[in-house]
Amino acid sequence: MNPVVAVIAPGMMGAAVGGRLVEHGLKVLTSLTGRSAETKERARAAGLTVASDEEIAAADFLLSILPPGDAVNLAQRFAPALTASNAKPIYVDCNAVSPPTVERVAAAIAPTGCTFVDAGIIGSPPKPKDPTGPRFYASGPHAQKFAVLKDYGLDIRLLDGPLTAASAMKMSYAGITKGTQALGAVMMLAATRGGSADALFAELKSSQPQMLAWLQRSLSIMPPKAYRWVAEMHEIADFVGEDPAGHELYTGAAHFYEQIARDFDGNQQAVKALQAFLDKGAKS
């Protein structure tokens, strides 16, 4: 029989991952407790089945896909239902969290008797009827059990090493990509304030065309997501915690994304200035 998968929660990534599994013939459960009308519609469009915590605890897999600041709370919320369940689903934490946070999630799941797998997602949400999708890096002694879902449309790549190797991979990759975006955006805004935006754009176009093209693609879609990256930058700061300078660097990136998130929800002064810089190529 096909496995039953629960995906919590049906945000942009969670709903898309659930939708991919539905496309491949699986029943996918989710919880909509306290969720917005937009989230409920997203879950409906993806073909997810609304279920109670007890029904979710009877699934074969429970994929936790939500903002990193909620990862521990979700595990604690489901612990009683998982403890009471005879099914004992495989709990896969797919969130952008540091290894210490993974260990806290695993500790919350351990008393339930469920198998725990660490995973990190790299890439954009999968699109309907598109065979490509994000990569799920998975680690831990039971990661091979999660790999069963490769047969249902997920790109799952197993890593050797400790339980938290997948999250270490995610933190490293996101630290480079999202950290670079923060640095680029800060300098573009500074150049705009300093009156050198045109010169900076021209120099980047001449000497760093690939970097400029990547920043244009990435930063044009960053502002609506900035609020989700605040906690992720703090997780990365914890990941590099033994390096004081690195910790300070990513704490600063968290403050920057927090600032952009506030601006995006407000008058969008910084967001519009950043977009004006990114649009210079189109104008030229």
PDB file of C-alpha atoms in Angstrom:
ATOM      1  CA  MET A   1       0.000   0.000   0.000  1.00  0.00           C
ATOM      2  CA  ASN A   2       1.071   3.567  -0.656  1.00  0.00           C
ATOM      3  CA  PRO A   3       2.283   5.492   2.394  1.00  0.00           C
ATOM      4  CA  VAL A   4       0.185   8.235   3.937  1.00  0.00           C
ATOM      5  CA  VAL A   5       2.119  11.465   4.457  1.00  0.00           C
ATOM      6  CA  ALA A   6       1.310  14.413   6.691  1.00  0.00           C
ATOM      7  CA  VAL A   7       2.803  17.819   5.831  1.00  0.00           C
ATOM      8  CA  ILE A   8       2.781  20.504   8.495  1.00  0.00           C
ATOM      9  CA  ALA A   9       2.257  23.240   7.549  1.00  0.00           C
ATOM     10  CA  PRO A  10       0.773  24.130   4.151  1.00  0.00           C
ATOM     11  CA  GLY A  11       2.819  27.282   3.579  1.00  0.00           C
ATOM     12  CA  MET A  12       4.265  27.955   0.137  1.00  0.00           C
ATOM     13  CA  MET A  13       6.848  25.172   0.395  1.00  0.00           C
ATOM     14  CA  GLY A  14       4.771  22.750   2.471  1.00  0.00           C
ATOM     15  CA  ALA A  15       1.710  22.969   0.228  1.00  0.00           C
ATOM     16  CA  ALA A  16       3.816  22.585  -2.918  1.00  0.00           C
ATOM     17  CA  VAL A  17       5.635  19.547  -1.515  1.00  0.00           C
ATOM     18  CA  GLY A  18       2.322  18.047  -0.453  1.00  0.00           C
ATOM     19  CA  GLY A  19       0.919  18.762  -3.902  1.00  0.00           C
ATOM     20  CA  ARG A  20       3.847  16.959  -5.517  1.00  0.00           C
ATOM     21  CA  LEU A  21       3.138  13.864  -3.409  1.00  0.00           C
ATOM     22  CA  VAL A  22      -0.575  14.068  -4.281  1.00  0.00           C
ATOM     23  CA  GLU A  23       0.366  14.201  -7.973  1.00  0.00           C
ATOM     24  CA  HIS A  24       2.167  10.896  -7.454  1.00  0.00           C
ATOM     25  CA  GLY A  25      -0.875   9.217  -5.953  1.00  0.00           C
ATOM     26  CA  LEU A  26      -0.396   9.695  -2.224  1.00  0.00           C
ATOM     27  CA  LYS A  27      -2.891  10.825   0.362  1.00  0.00           C
ATOM     28  CA  VAL A  28      -1.423  13.858   2.102  1.00  0.00           C
ATOM     29  CA  LEU A  29      -2.798  15.096   5.404  1.00  0.00           C
ATOM     30  CA  THR A  30      -2.372  18.517   6.939  1.00  0.00           C
ATOM     31  CA  SER A  31      -3.522  20.588   9.873  1.00  0.00           C
ATOM     32  CA  LEU A  32      -5.269  23.928   9.414  1.00  0.00           C
ATOM     33  CA  THR A  33      -5.693  24.754  13.103  1.00  0.00           C
ATOM     34  CA  GLY A  34      -5.367  28.507  13.470  1.00  0.00           C
ATOM     35  CA  ARG A  35      -4.395  28.985   9.824  1.00  0.00           C
ATOM     36  CA  SER A  36      -5.421  31.888   7.610  1.00  0.00           C
ATOM     37  CA  ALA A  37      -7.961  31.780   4.785  1.00  0.00           C
ATOM     38  CA  GLU A  38      -5.082  32.090   2.322  1.00  0.00           C
ATOM     39  CA  THR A  39      -3.372  29.029   3.789  1.00  0.00           C
ATOM     40  CA  LYS A  40      -6.606  27.042   3.742  1.00  0.00           C
ATOM     41  CA  GLU A  41      -7.091  27.848   0.067  1.00  0.00           C
ATOM     42  CA  ARG A  42      -3.480  26.889  -0.672  1.00  0.00           C
ATOM     43  CA  ALA A  43      -4.000  23.509   1.000  1.00  0.00           C
ATOM     44  CA  ARG A  44      -7.230  22.938  -0.923  1.00  0.00           C
ATOM     45  CA  ALA A  45      -5.606  23.814  -4.242  1.00  0.00           C
ATOM     46  CA  ALA A  46      -2.778  21.366  -3.546  1.00  0.00           C
ATOM     47  CA  GLY A  47      -5.232  18.543  -2.873  1.00  0.00           C
ATOM     48  CA  LEU A  48      -4.305  18.124   0.793  1.00  0.00           C
ATOM     49  CA  THR A  49      -6.702  16.463   3.222  1.00  0.00           C
ATOM     50  CA  VAL A  50      -7.503  18.317   6.444  1.00  0.00           C
ATOM     51  CA  ALA A  51      -7.015  16.061   9.475  1.00  0.00           C
ATOM     52  CA  SER A  52      -6.923  16.151  13.260  1.00  0.00           C
ATOM     53  CA  ASP A  53      -3.707  15.753  15.227  1.00  0.00           C
ATOM     54  CA  GLU A  54      -4.716  12.188  16.063  1.00  0.00           C
ATOM     55  CA  GLU A  55      -5.277  11.317  12.393  1.00  0.00           C
ATOM     56  CA  ILE A  56      -1.944  12.901  11.477  1.00  0.00           C
ATOM     57  CA  ALA A  57      -0.222  10.853  14.185  1.00  0.00           C
ATOM     58  CA  ALA A  58      -1.486   7.712  12.414  1.00  0.00           C
ATOM     59  CA  ALA A  59       0.255   8.597   9.119  1.00  0.00           C
ATOM     60  CA  ASP A  60       3.402   6.865   7.868  1.00  0.00           C
ATOM     61  CA  PHE A  61       5.412  10.089   7.599  1.00  0.00           C
ATOM     62  CA  LEU A  62       5.121  13.489   9.217  1.00  0.00           C
ATOM     63  CA  LEU A  63       7.087  16.186   7.372  1.00  0.00           C
ATOM     64  CA  SER A  64       7.631  19.347   9.405  1.00  0.00           C
ATOM     65  CA  ILE A  65       7.979  22.246   6.925  1.00  0.00           C
ATOM     66  CA  LEU A  66       7.431  25.627   8.527  1.00  0.00           C
ATOM     67  CA  PRO A  67       9.309  28.760   9.678  1.00  0.00           C
ATOM     68  CA  PRO A  68      12.377  27.753  11.701  1.00  0.00           C
ATOM     69  CA  GLY A  69      11.198  29.496  14.851  1.00  0.00           C
ATOM     70  CA  ASP A  70       8.232  27.098  15.021  1.00  0.00           C
ATOM     71  CA  ALA A  71      10.106  23.800  14.607  1.00  0.00           C
ATOM     72  CA  VAL A  72      10.480  22.934  18.285  1.00  0.00           C
ATOM     73  CA  ASN A  73       6.934  24.033  19.154  1.00  0.00           C
ATOM     74  CA  LEU A  74       5.465  21.809  16.443  1.00  0.00           C
ATOM     75  CA  ALA A  75       7.310  18.757  17.748  1.00  0.00           C
ATOM     76  CA  GLN A  76       6.127  19.515  21.272  1.00  0.00           C
ATOM     77  CA  ARG A  77       2.557  20.034  20.058  1.00  0.00           C
ATOM     78  CA  PHE A  78       2.409  16.637  18.347  1.00  0.00           C
ATOM     79  CA  ALA A  79       4.321  14.715  21.009  1.00  0.00           C
ATOM     80  CA  PRO A  80       1.197  13.667  22.985  1.00  0.00           C
ATOM     81  CA  ALA A  81      -0.656  12.456  19.870  1.00  0.00           C
ATOM     82  CA  LEU A  82       2.441  10.649  18.587  1.00  0.00           C
ATOM     83  CA  THR A  83       2.950   8.991  21.966  1.00  0.00           C
ATOM     84  CA  ALA A  84      -0.632   7.747  21.998  1.00  0.00           C
ATOM     85  CA  SER A  85      -0.538   6.520  18.395  1.00  0.00           C
ATOM     86  CA  ASN A  86       0.248   2.912  17.554  1.00  0.00           C
ATOM     87  CA  ALA A  87       1.365   3.906  14.054  1.00  0.00           C
ATOM     88  CA  LYS A  88       4.581   5.746  15.037  1.00  0.00           C
ATOM     89  CA  PRO A  89       5.158   7.778  11.869  1.00  0.00           C
ATOM     90  CA  ILE A  90       8.638   8.742  10.718  1.00  0.00           C
ATOM     91  CA  TYR A  91       9.083  12.353  11.847  1.00  0.00           C
ATOM     92  CA  VAL A  92      11.159  14.344   9.349  1.00  0.00           C
ATOM     93  CA  ASP A  93      12.235  17.829  10.380  1.00  0.00           C
ATOM     94  CA  CYS A  94      12.739  19.683   7.075  1.00  0.00           C
ATOM     95  CA  ASN A  95      13.240  23.151   8.532  1.00  0.00           C
ATOM     96  CA  ALA A  96      16.054  25.677   8.167  1.00  0.00           C
ATOM     97  CA  VAL A  97      17.405  25.206  11.671  1.00  0.00           C
ATOM     98  CA  SER A  98      20.824  24.791  13.232  1.00  0.00           C
ATOM     99  CA  PRO A  99      22.118  21.441  14.526  1.00  0.00           C
ATOM    100  CA  PRO A 100      21.445  22.424  18.173  1.00  0.00           C
ATOM    101  CA  THR A 101      17.814  23.152  17.267  1.00  0.00           C
ATOM    102  CA  VAL A 102      17.571  19.813  15.450  1.00  0.00           C
ATOM    103  CA  GLU A 103      18.749  18.107  18.621  1.00  0.00           C
ATOM    104  CA  ARG A 104      16.002  19.870  20.606  1.00  0.00           C
ATOM    105  CA  VAL A 105      13.388  18.724  18.092  1.00  0.00           C
ATOM    106  CA  ALA A 106      14.755  15.181  18.190  1.00  0.00           C
ATOM    107  CA  ALA A 107      14.654  15.244  21.998  1.00  0.00           C
ATOM    108  CA  ALA A 108      10.982  16.245  21.907  1.00  0.00           C
ATOM    109  CA  ILE A 109      10.190  13.355  19.520  1.00  0.00           C
ATOM    110  CA  ALA A 110      12.325  10.687  21.195  1.00  0.00           C
ATOM    111  CA  PRO A 111       9.869   9.834  24.045  1.00  0.00           C
ATOM    112  CA  THR A 112       7.063   9.266  21.513  1.00  0.00           C
ATOM    113  CA  GLY A 113       8.762   6.179  20.056  1.00  0.00           C
ATOM    114  CA  CYS A 114       8.763   7.667  16.552  1.00  0.00           C
ATOM    115  CA  THR A 115      11.739   7.481  14.205  1.00  0.00           C
ATOM    116  CA  PHE A 116      13.421  10.853  13.625  1.00  0.00           C
ATOM    117  CA  VAL A 117      15.158  12.085  10.462  1.00  0.00           C
ATOM    118  CA  ASP A 118      16.922  15.404   9.923  1.00  0.00           C
ATOM    119  CA  ALA A 119      16.395  17.025   6.511  1.00  0.00           C
ATOM    120  CA  GLY A 120      17.161  20.318   4.837  1.00  0.00           C
ATOM    121  CA  ILE A 121      15.411  21.680   1.742  1.00  0.00           C
ATOM    122  CA  ILE A 122      17.425  23.560  -0.870  1.00  0.00           C
ATOM    123  CA  GLY A 123      15.599  25.068  -3.838  1.00  0.00           C
ATOM    124  CA  SER A 124      12.245  26.609  -4.687  1.00  0.00           C
ATOM    125  CA  PRO A 125       8.851  24.982  -4.098  1.00  0.00           C
ATOM    126  CA  PRO A 126       8.000  22.368  -6.742  1.00  0.00           C
ATOM    127  CA  LYS A 127       5.612  23.428  -9.479  1.00  0.00           C
ATOM    128  CA  PRO A 128       2.639  21.347 -10.637  1.00  0.00           C
ATOM    129  CA  LYS A 129       3.428  18.965 -13.503  1.00  0.00           C
ATOM    130  CA  ASP A 130       7.107  20.008 -13.421  1.00  0.00           C
ATOM    131  CA  PRO A 131       9.360  17.018 -12.662  1.00  0.00           C
ATOM    132  CA  THR A 132      12.083  19.180 -11.140  1.00  0.00           C
ATOM    133  CA  GLY A 133      11.964  20.411  -7.588  1.00  0.00           C
ATOM    134  CA  PRO A 134      13.971  21.199  -4.488  1.00  0.00           C
ATOM    135  CA  ARG A 135      16.546  18.836  -3.027  1.00  0.00           C
ATOM    136  CA  PHE A 136      15.856  17.203   0.322  1.00  0.00           C
ATOM    137  CA  TYR A 137      19.170  16.464   2.014  1.00  0.00           C
ATOM    138  CA  ALA A 138      18.594  13.878   4.747  1.00  0.00           C
ATOM    139  CA  SER A 139      20.807  12.479   7.496  1.00  0.00           C
ATOM    140  CA  GLY A 140      20.775  10.264  10.532  1.00  0.00           C
ATOM    141  CA  PRO A 141      20.648   6.506  11.080  1.00  0.00           C
ATOM    142  CA  HIS A 142      17.072   6.282   9.750  1.00  0.00           C
ATOM    143  CA  ALA A 143      17.389   8.627   6.735  1.00  0.00           C
ATOM    144  CA  GLN A 144      17.066   5.672   4.348  1.00  0.00           C
ATOM    145  CA  LYS A 145      13.465   5.189   5.497  1.00  0.00           C
ATOM    146  CA  PHE A 146      12.614   8.735   4.374  1.00  0.00           C
ATOM    147  CA  ALA A 147      14.204   7.970   0.991  1.00  0.00           C
ATOM    148  CA  VAL A 148      11.150   5.816   0.194  1.00  0.00           C
ATOM    149  CA  LEU A 149       9.442   9.039  -0.880  1.00  0.00           C
ATOM    150  CA  LYS A 150      11.866   9.306  -3.825  1.00  0.00           C
ATOM    151  CA  ASP A 151       9.405   6.989  -5.546  1.00  0.00           C
ATOM    152  CA  TYR A 152       6.699   9.653  -5.190  1.00  0.00           C
ATOM    153  CA  GLY A 153       8.363  12.690  -6.709  1.00  0.00           C
ATOM    154  CA  LEU A 154      10.759  13.986  -4.055  1.00  0.00           C
ATOM    155  CA  ASP A 155      14.459  14.494  -4.787  1.00  0.00           C
ATOM    156  CA  ILE A 156      16.001  13.012  -1.623  1.00  0.00           C
ATOM    157  CA  ARG A 157      19.768  12.885  -1.175  1.00  0.00           C
ATOM    158  CA  LEU A 158      21.254  10.983   1.750  1.00  0.00           C
ATOM    159  CA  LEU A 159      24.256  12.336   3.628  1.00  0.00           C
ATOM    160  CA  ASP A 160      26.802  10.455   5.669  1.00  0.00           C
ATOM    161  CA  GLY A 161      27.775  11.820   9.040  1.00  0.00           C
ATOM    162  CA  PRO A 162      25.961  12.672  12.253  1.00  0.00           C
ATOM    163  CA  LEU A 163      22.216  13.030  12.746  1.00  0.00           C
ATOM    164  CA  THR A 164      22.382  16.772  12.065  1.00  0.00           C
ATOM    165  CA  ALA A 165      24.494  16.662   8.882  1.00  0.00           C
ATOM    166  CA  ALA A 166      21.543  17.704   6.698  1.00  0.00           C
ATOM    167  CA  SER A 167      20.854  20.815   8.733  1.00  0.00           C
ATOM    168  CA  ALA A 168      24.559  21.667   8.738  1.00  0.00           C
ATOM    169  CA  MET A 169      24.414  21.473   4.944  1.00  0.00           C
ATOM    170  CA  LYS A 170      21.319  23.695   4.819  1.00  0.00           C
ATOM    171  CA  MET A 171      22.843  26.258   7.183  1.00  0.00           C
ATOM    172  CA  SER A 172      26.061  26.386   5.159  1.00  0.00           C
ATOM    173  CA  TYR A 173      24.279  26.809   1.831  1.00  0.00           C
ATOM    174  CA  ALA A 174      21.745  29.361   3.060  1.00  0.00           C
ATOM    175  CA  GLY A 175      24.499  31.235   4.862  1.00  0.00           C
ATOM    176  CA  ILE A 176      26.235  31.735   1.517  1.00  0.00           C
ATOM    177  CA  THR A 177      23.211  32.480  -0.676  1.00  0.00           C
ATOM    178  CA  LYS A 178      21.031  34.524   1.678  1.00  0.00           C
ATOM    179  CA  GLY A 179      24.042  36.073   3.387  1.00  0.00           C
ATOM    180  CA  THR A 180      25.312  37.252   0.006  1.00  0.00           C
ATOM    181  CA  GLN A 181      21.901  38.682  -0.820  1.00  0.00           C
ATOM    182  CA  ALA A 182      21.933  40.684   2.399  1.00  0.00           C
ATOM    183  CA  LEU A 183      25.406  42.075   1.646  1.00  0.00           C
ATOM    184  CA  GLY A 184      24.452  42.960  -1.918  1.00  0.00           C
ATOM    185  CA  ALA A 185      21.218  44.678  -0.902  1.00  0.00           C
ATOM    186  CA  VAL A 186      22.915  46.659   1.874  1.00  0.00           C
ATOM    187  CA  MET A 187      25.523  48.016  -0.564  1.00  0.00           C
ATOM    188  CA  MET A 188      22.992  48.778  -3.283  1.00  0.00           C
ATOM    189  CA  LEU A 189      20.929  50.805  -0.829  1.00  0.00           C
ATOM    190  CA  ALA A 190      24.051  52.520   0.528  1.00  0.00           C
ATOM    191  CA  ALA A 191      25.145  53.416  -3.010  1.00  0.00           C
ATOM    192  CA  THR A 192      21.685  54.825  -3.698  1.00  0.00           C
ATOM    193  CA  ARG A 193      21.870  57.012  -0.596  1.00  0.00           C
ATOM    194  CA  GLY A 194      25.419  58.049  -1.497  1.00  0.00           C
ATOM    195  CA  GLY A 195      24.590  59.064  -5.052  1.00  0.00           C
ATOM    196  CA  SER A 196      26.742  56.379  -6.695  1.00  0.00           C
ATOM    197  CA  ALA A 197      24.055  53.888  -7.733  1.00  0.00           C
ATOM    198  CA  ASP A 198      24.534  54.396 -11.476  1.00  0.00           C
ATOM    199  CA  ALA A 199      28.293  54.002 -11.207  1.00  0.00           C
ATOM    200  CA  LEU A 200      28.015  50.881  -9.035  1.00  0.00           C
ATOM    201  CA  PHE A 201      25.530  49.294 -11.413  1.00  0.00           C
ATOM    202  CA  ALA A 202      27.726  50.034 -14.426  1.00  0.00           C
ATOM    203  CA  GLU A 203      30.804  48.589 -12.707  1.00  0.00           C
ATOM    204  CA  LEU A 204      28.965  45.428 -11.632  1.00  0.00           C
ATOM    205  CA  LYS A 205      27.609  45.008 -15.147  1.00  0.00           C
ATOM    206  CA  SER A 206      31.107  45.384 -16.597  1.00  0.00           C
ATOM    207  CA  SER A 207      33.238  43.413 -14.155  1.00  0.00           C
ATOM    208  CA  GLN A 208      30.752  41.116 -12.326  1.00  0.00           C
ATOM    209  CA  PRO A 209      27.969  40.356 -14.837  1.00  0.00           C
ATOM    210  CA  GLN A 210      27.162  36.911 -13.446  1.00  0.00           C
ATOM    211  CA  MET A 211      26.983  38.189  -9.871  1.00  0.00           C
ATOM    212  CA  LEU A 212      24.797  41.113 -10.938  1.00  0.00           C
ATOM    213  CA  ALA A 213      22.408  38.853 -12.859  1.00  0.00           C
ATOM    214  CA  TRP A 214      22.111  36.516  -9.861  1.00  0.00           C
ATOM    215  CA  LEU A 215      21.459  39.407  -7.463  1.00  0.00           C
ATOM    216  CA  GLN A 216      18.851  40.864  -9.813  1.00  0.00           C
ATOM    217  CA  ARG A 217      16.978  37.563  -9.915  1.00  0.00           C
ATOM    218  CA  SER A 218      17.308  36.861  -6.207  1.00  0.00           C
ATOM    219  CA  LEU A 219      16.722  40.283  -4.696  1.00  0.00           C
ATOM    220  CA  SER A 220      13.709  41.091  -6.874  1.00  0.00           C
ATOM    221  CA  ILE A 221      11.756  38.339  -5.076  1.00  0.00           C
ATOM    222  CA  MET A 222      13.385  38.694  -1.649  1.00  0.00           C
ATOM    223  CA  PRO A 223      11.271  41.401   0.120  1.00  0.00           C
ATOM    224  CA  PRO A 224       8.055  39.343   0.559  1.00  0.00           C
ATOM    225  CA  LYS A 225      10.143  36.505   2.021  1.00  0.00           C
ATOM    226  CA  ALA A 226      12.364  38.619   4.273  1.00  0.00           C
ATOM    227  CA  TYR A 227      10.235  38.025   7.377  1.00  0.00           C
ATOM    228  CA  ARG A 228      10.851  34.274   7.081  1.00  0.00           C
ATOM    229  CA  TRP A 229      14.600  34.745   6.813  1.00  0.00           C
ATOM    230  CA  VAL A 230      14.998  36.592  10.120  1.00  0.00           C
ATOM    231  CA  ALA A 231      14.825  33.452  12.272  1.00  0.00           C
ATOM    232  CA  GLU A 232      16.866  31.546   9.670  1.00  0.00           C
ATOM    233  CA  MET A 233      19.729  34.051   9.991  1.00  0.00           C
ATOM    234  CA  HIS A 234      19.624  33.644  13.773  1.00  0.00           C
ATOM    235  CA  GLU A 235      19.815  29.868  13.305  1.00  0.00           C
ATOM    236  CA  ILE A 236      22.845  30.315  11.040  1.00  0.00           C
ATOM    237  CA  ALA A 237      24.390  32.626  13.650  1.00  0.00           C
ATOM    238  CA  ASP A 238      23.996  29.783  16.152  1.00  0.00           C
ATOM    239  CA  PHE A 239      25.499  27.358  13.631  1.00  0.00           C
ATOM    240  CA  VAL A 240      28.708  29.441  13.400  1.00  0.00           C
ATOM    241  CA  GLY A 241      28.538  30.274  17.097  1.00  0.00           C
ATOM    242  CA  GLU A 242      32.106  29.178  17.858  1.00  0.00           C
ATOM    243  CA  ASP A 243      33.275  31.931  15.487  1.00  0.00           C
ATOM    244  CA  PRO A 244      32.349  35.236  17.205  1.00  0.00           C
ATOM    245  CA  ALA A 245      32.813  37.290  14.038  1.00  0.00           C
ATOM    246  CA  GLY A 246      30.677  34.880  12.014  1.00  0.00           C
ATOM    247  CA  HIS A 247      27.973  34.946  14.678  1.00  0.00           C
ATOM    248  CA  GLU A 248      27.957  38.742  14.574  1.00  0.00           C
ATOM    249  CA  LEU A 249      27.826  38.747  10.771  1.00  0.00           C
ATOM    250  CA  TYR A 250      24.650  36.646  10.609  1.00  0.00           C
ATOM    251  CA  THR A 251      23.015  38.401  13.534  1.00  0.00           C
ATOM    252  CA  GLY A 252      23.491  41.553  11.482  1.00  0.00           C
ATOM    253  CA  ALA A 253      21.915  39.845   8.459  1.00  0.00           C
ATOM    254  CA  ALA A 254      18.933  38.911  10.636  1.00  0.00           C
ATOM    255  CA  HIS A 255      18.514  42.550  11.665  1.00  0.00           C
ATOM    256  CA  PHE A 256      18.718  43.608   7.998  1.00  0.00           C
ATOM    257  CA  TYR A 257      15.999  41.193   6.897  1.00  0.00           C
ATOM    258  CA  GLU A 258      13.871  42.278   9.855  1.00  0.00           C
ATOM    259  CA  GLN A 259      14.267  45.866   8.662  1.00  0.00           C
ATOM    260  CA  ILE A 260      13.296  44.926   5.102  1.00  0.00           C
ATOM    261  CA  ALA A 261      10.267  42.987   6.373  1.00  0.00           C
ATOM    262  CA  ARG A 262       9.053  46.032   8.316  1.00  0.00           C
ATOM    263  CA  ASP A 263       9.628  48.269   5.295  1.00  0.00           C
ATOM    264  CA  PHE A 264       7.771  45.844   3.013  1.00  0.00           C
ATOM    265  CA  ASP A 265       4.757  45.948   5.341  1.00  0.00           C
ATOM    266  CA  GLY A 266       5.045  49.748   5.612  1.00  0.00           C
ATOM    267  CA  ASN A 267       5.812  52.478   3.082  1.00  0.00           C
ATOM    268  CA  GLN A 268       8.306  50.295   1.146  1.00  0.00           C
ATOM    269  CA  GLN A 269      10.832  53.096   0.863  1.00  0.00           C
ATOM    270  CA  ALA A 270      13.828  50.738   1.002  1.00  0.00           C
ATOM    271  CA  VAL A 271      12.112  48.062  -1.096  1.00  0.00           C
ATOM    272  CA  LYS A 272      11.334  50.574  -3.867  1.00  0.00           C
ATOM    273  CA  ALA A 273      14.870  51.964  -3.763  1.00  0.00           C
ATOM    274  CA  LEU A 274      16.320  48.471  -4.055  1.00  0.00           C
ATOM    275  CA  GLN A 275      14.022  47.596  -6.946  1.00  0.00           C
ATOM    276  CA  ALA A 276      14.950  50.843  -8.697  1.00  0.00           C
ATOM    277  CA  PHE A 277      18.600  49.798  -8.535  1.00  0.00           C
ATOM    278  CA  LEU A 278      17.833  46.309  -9.837  1.00  0.00           C
ATOM    279  CA  ASP A 279      15.768  47.766 -12.710  1.00  0.00           C
ATOM    280  CA  LYS A 280      18.604  49.926 -14.048  1.00  0.00           C
ATOM    281  CA  GLY A 281      19.574  47.244 -16.547  1.00  0.00           C
ATOM    282  CA  ALA A 282      16.086  47.263 -18.072  1.00  0.00           C
ATOM    283  CA  LYS A 283      16.163  51.046 -18.381  1.00  0.00           C
ATOM    284  CA  SER A 284      19.551  50.988 -20.055  1.00  0.00           C
TER     285      SER A 284
END
